[in-house]
PDB file of C-alpha atoms in Angstrom:
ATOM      1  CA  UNK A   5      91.873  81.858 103.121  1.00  0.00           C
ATOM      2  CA  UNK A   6      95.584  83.224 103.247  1.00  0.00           C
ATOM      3  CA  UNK A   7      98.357  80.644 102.984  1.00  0.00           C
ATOM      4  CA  UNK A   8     100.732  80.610 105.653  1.00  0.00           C
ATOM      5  CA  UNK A   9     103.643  82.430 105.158  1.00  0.00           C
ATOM      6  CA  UNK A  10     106.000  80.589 103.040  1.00  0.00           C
ATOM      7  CA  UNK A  11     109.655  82.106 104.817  1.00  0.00           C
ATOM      8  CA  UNK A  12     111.673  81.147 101.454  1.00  0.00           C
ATOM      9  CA  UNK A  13     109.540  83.345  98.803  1.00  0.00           C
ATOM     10  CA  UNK A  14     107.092  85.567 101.223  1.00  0.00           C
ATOM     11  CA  UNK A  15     107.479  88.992 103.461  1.00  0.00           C
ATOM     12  CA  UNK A  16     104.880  89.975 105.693  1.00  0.00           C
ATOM     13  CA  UNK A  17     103.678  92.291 108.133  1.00  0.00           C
ATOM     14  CA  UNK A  18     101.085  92.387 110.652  1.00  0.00           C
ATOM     15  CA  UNK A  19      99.743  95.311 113.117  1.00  0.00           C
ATOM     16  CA  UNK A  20      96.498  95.721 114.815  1.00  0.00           C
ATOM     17  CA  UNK A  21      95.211  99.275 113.907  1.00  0.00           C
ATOM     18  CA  UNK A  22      92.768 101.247 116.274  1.00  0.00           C
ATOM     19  CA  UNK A  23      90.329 102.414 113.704  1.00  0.00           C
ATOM     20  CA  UNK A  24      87.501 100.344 112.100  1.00  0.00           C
ATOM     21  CA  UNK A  25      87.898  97.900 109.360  1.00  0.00           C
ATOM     22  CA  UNK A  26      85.510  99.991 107.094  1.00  0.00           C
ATOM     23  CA  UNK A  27      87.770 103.461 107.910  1.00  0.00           C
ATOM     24  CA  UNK A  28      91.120 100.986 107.116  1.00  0.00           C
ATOM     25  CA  UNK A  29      88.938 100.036 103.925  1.00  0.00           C
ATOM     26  CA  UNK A  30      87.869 103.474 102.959  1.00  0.00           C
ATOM     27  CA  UNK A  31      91.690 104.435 102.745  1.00  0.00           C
ATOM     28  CA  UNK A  32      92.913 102.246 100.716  1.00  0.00           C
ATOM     29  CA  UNK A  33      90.150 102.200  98.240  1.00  0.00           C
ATOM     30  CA  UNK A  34      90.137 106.414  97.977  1.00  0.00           C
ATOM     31  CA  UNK A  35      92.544 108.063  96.080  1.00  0.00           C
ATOM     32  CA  UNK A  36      92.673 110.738  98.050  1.00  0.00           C
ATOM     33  CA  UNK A  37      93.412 109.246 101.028  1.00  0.00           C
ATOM     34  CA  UNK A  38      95.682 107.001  99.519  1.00  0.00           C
ATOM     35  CA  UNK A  39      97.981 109.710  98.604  1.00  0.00           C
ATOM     36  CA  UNK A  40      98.229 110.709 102.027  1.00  0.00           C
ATOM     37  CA  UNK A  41      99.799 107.147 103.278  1.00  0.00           C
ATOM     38  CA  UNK A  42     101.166 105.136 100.649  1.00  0.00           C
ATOM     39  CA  UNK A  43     104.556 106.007  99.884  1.00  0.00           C
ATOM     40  CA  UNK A  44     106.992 106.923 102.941  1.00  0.00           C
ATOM     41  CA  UNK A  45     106.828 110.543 103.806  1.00  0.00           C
ATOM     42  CA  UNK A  46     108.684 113.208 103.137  1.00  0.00           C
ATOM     43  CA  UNK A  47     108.195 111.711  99.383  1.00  0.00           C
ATOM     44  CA  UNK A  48     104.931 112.453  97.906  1.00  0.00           C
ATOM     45  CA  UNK A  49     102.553 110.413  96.498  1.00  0.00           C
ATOM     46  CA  UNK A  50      99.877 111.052  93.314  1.00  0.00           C
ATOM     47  CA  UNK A  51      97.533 108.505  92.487  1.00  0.00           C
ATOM     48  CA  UNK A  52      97.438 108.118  88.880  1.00  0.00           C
ATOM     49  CA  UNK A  53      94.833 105.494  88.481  1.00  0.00           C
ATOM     50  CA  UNK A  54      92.875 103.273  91.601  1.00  0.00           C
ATOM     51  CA  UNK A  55      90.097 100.747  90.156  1.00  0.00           C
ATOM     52  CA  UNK A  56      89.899  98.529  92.844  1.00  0.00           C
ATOM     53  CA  UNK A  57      88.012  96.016  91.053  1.00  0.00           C
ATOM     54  CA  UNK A  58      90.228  92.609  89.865  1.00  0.00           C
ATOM     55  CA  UNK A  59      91.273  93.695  86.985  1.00  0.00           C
ATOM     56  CA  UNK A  60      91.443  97.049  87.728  1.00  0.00           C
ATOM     57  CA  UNK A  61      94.679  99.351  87.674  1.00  0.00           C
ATOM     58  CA  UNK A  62      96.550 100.613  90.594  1.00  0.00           C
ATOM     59  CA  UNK A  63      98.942 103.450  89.300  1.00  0.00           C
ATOM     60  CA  UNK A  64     100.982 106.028  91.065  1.00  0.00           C
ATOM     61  CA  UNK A  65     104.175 108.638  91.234  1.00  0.00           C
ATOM     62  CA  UNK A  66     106.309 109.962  93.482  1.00  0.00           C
ATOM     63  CA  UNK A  67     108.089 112.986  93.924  1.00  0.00           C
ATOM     64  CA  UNK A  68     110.507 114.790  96.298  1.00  0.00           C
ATOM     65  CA  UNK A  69     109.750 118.507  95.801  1.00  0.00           C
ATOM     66  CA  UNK A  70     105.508 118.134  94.826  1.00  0.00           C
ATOM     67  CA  UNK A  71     106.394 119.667  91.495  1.00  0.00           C
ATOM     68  CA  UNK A  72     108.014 116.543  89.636  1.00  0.00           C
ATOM     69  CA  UNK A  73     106.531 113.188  89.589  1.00  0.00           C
ATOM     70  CA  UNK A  74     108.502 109.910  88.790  1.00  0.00           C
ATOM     71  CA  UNK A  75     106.194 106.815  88.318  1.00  0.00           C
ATOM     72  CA  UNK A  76     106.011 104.643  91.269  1.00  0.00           C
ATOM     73  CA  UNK A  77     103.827 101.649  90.541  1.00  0.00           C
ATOM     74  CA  UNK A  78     102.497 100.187  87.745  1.00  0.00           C
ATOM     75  CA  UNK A  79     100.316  97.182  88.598  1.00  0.00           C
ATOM     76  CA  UNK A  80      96.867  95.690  88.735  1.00  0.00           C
ATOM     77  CA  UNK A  81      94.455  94.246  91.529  1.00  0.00           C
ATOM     78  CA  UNK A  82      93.782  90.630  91.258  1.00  0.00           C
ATOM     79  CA  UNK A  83      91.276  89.989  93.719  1.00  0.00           C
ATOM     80  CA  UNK A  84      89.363  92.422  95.491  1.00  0.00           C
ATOM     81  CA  UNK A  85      87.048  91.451  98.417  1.00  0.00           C
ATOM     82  CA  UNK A  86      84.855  94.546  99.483  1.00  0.00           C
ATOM     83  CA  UNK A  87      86.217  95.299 102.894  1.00  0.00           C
ATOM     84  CA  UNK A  88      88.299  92.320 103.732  1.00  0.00           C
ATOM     85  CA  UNK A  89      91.152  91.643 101.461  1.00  0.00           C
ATOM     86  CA  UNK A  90      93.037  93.092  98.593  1.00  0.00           C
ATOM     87  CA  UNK A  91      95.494  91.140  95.776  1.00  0.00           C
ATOM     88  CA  UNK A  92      97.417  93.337  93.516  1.00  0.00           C
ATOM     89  CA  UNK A  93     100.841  92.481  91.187  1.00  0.00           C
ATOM     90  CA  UNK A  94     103.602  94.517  89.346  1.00  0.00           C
ATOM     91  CA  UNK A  95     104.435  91.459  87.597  1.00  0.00           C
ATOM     92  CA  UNK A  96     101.085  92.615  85.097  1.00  0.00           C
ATOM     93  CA  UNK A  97     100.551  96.015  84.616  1.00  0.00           C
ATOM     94  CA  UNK A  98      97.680  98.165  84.531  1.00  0.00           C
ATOM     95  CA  UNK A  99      97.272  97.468  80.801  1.00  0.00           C
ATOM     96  CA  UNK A 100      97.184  94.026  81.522  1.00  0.00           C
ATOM     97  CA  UNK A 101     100.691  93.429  79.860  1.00  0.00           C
ATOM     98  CA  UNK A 102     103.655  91.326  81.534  1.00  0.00           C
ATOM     99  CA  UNK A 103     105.851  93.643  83.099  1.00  0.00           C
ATOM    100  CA  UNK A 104     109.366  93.847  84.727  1.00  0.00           C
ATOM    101  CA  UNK A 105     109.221  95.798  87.708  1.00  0.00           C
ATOM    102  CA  UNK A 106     112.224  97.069  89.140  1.00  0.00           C
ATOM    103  CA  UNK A 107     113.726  96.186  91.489  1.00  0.00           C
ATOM    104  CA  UNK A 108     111.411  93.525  92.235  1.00  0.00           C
ATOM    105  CA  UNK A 109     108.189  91.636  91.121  1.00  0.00           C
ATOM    106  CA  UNK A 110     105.626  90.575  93.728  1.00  0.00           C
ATOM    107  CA  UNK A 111     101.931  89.592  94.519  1.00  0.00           C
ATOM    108  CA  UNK A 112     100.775  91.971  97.637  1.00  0.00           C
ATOM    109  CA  UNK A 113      97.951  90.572 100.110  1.00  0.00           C
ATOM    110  CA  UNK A 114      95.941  93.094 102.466  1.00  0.00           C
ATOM    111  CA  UNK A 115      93.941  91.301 104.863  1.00  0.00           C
ATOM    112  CA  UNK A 116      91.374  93.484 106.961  1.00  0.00           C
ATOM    113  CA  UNK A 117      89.477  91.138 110.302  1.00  0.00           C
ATOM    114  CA  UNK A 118      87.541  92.455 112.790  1.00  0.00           C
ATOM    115  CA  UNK A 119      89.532  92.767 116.165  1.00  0.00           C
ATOM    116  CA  UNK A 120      88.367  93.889 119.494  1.00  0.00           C
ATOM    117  CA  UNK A 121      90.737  97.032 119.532  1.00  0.00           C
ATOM    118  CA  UNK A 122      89.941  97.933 115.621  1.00  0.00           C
ATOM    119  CA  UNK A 123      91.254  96.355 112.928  1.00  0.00           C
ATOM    120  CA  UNK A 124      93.544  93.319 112.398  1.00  0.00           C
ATOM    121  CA  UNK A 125      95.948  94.294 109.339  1.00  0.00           C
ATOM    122  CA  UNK A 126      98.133  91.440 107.671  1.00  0.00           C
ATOM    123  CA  UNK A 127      99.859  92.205 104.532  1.00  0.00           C
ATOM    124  CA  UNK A 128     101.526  89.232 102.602  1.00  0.00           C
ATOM    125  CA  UNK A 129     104.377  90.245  99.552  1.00  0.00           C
ATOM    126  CA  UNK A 130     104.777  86.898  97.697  1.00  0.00           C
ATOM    127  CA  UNK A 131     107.600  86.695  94.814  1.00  0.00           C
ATOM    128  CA  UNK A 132     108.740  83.988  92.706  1.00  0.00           C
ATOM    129  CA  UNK A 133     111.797  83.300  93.641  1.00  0.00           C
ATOM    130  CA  UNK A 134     114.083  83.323  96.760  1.00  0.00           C
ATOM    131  CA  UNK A 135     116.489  85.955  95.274  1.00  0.00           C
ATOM    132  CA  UNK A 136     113.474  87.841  94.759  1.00  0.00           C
ATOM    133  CA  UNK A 137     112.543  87.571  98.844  1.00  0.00           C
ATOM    134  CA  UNK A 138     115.746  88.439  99.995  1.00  0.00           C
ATOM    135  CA  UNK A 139     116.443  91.412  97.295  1.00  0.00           C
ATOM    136  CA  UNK A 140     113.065  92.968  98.415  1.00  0.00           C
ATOM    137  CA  UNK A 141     114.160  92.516 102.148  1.00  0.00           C
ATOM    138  CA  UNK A 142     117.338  94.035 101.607  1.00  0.00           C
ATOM    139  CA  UNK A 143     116.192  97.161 100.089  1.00  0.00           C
ATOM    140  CA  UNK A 144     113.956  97.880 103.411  1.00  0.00           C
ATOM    141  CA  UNK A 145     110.729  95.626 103.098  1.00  0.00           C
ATOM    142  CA  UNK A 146     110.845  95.893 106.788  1.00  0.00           C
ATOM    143  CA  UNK A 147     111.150  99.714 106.890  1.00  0.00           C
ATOM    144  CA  UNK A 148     109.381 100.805 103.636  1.00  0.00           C
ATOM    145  CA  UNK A 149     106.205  98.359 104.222  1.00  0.00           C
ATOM    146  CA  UNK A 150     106.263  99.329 107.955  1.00  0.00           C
ATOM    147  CA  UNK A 151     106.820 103.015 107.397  1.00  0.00           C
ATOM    148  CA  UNK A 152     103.591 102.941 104.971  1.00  0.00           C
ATOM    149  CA  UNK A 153     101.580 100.964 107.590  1.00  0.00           C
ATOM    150  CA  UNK A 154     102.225 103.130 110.276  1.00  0.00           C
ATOM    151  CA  UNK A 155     101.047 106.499 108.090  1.00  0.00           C
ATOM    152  CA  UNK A 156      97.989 104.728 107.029  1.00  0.00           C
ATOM    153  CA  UNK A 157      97.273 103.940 110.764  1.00  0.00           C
ATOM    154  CA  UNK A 158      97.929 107.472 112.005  1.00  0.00           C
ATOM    155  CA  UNK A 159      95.687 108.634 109.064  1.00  0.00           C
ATOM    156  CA  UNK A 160      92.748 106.632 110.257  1.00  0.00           C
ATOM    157  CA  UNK A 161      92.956 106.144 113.851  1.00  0.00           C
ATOM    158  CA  UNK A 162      93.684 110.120 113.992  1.00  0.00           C
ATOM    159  CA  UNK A 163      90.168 110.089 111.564  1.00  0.00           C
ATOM    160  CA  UNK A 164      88.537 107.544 113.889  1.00  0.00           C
ATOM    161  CA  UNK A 165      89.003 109.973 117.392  1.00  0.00           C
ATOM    162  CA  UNK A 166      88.089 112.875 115.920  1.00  0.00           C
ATOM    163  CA  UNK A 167      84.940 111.153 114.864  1.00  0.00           C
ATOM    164  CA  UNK A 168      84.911 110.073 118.346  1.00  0.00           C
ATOM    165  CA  UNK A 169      85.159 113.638 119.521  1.00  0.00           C
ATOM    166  CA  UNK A 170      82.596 114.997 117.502  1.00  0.00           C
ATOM    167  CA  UNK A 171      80.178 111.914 118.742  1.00  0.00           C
ATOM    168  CA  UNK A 172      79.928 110.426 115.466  1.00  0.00           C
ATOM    169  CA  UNK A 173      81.003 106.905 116.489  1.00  0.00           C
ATOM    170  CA  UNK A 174      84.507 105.605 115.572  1.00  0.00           C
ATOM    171  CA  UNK A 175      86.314 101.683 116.671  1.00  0.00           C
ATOM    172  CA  UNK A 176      85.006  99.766 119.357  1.00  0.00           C
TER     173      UNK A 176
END
């Protein structure tokens, strides 16, 4: 069970998306498709590594022109509950080594539930400290989180009608 939000050390975000929790799922746990959402466009995303197991690495770059790739994350999942919820950190990195992100260290929480108009998405960002909190909100937690939310919905909810077009099923 998710803690509540503690408003000193945590961000979060929540949005109801109108695709099925297994679709939501499917794109965050494909690299592929992860690609498509997870950094804000116009910037590019590569997925580098994606073992979502705990324990498993979570890697990717960036880039502004497709040809040159900066790395982007560095981290590791902590807890990975098939369909429902995903734990990573940049505090550890893939190689299982502290690490010092910058600009700022956190634990990220996914949360997938069942809702009657698709999918109820929370995400949690914990960090340690309060100067932590209100660094990550100045740089555009808001916007950058948000920005990455809404892509990932458009991805899937665009996937889920055209499955719906083609008769195939889709959210309920």
């Amino acid at each position: 069970m998710t803690p509540e939000l503690d408003n000193d050390l945590d961000l979060g975000l929540e949005r109801v998306i109108r695709a099925p929790r297994s679709t939501v799922w499917a794109a965050w746990t494909d690299p592929a498709s992860l690609a498509r959402w997870w950094i804000p466009a116009p910037t590019r995303c590569r997925v580098e590594r994606l073992e979502p197991v705990a324990g498993g690495a979570f890697v990717t770059s960036m880039s502004e022109d497709g040809v040159e790739f900066a790395p982007h994350m560095d981290a590791c999942f902590l807890v990975v509950d098939e369909g429902e919820r995903i734990v990573f950190t940049n505090a550890v990195d893939s190689r299982w080594r502290p690490a010092t992100p910058d600009p700022v260290a956190m634990v990220a929480e996914i949360v997938l539930r069942d809702h009657p108009d698709g999918t109820d998405y929370r995400v949690r960002v914990r960090h340690g400290d309060p100067a932590g909190r209100d660094l990550h909100e100045r740089l555009g937690f808001v916007d950058g989180w948000g920005t990455v939310t809404g892509q990932l919905a458009q991805l899937v909810e665009r996937a889920t009608g055209a499955e719906r077009a083609n008769g195939k099923g889709g959210a309920r």
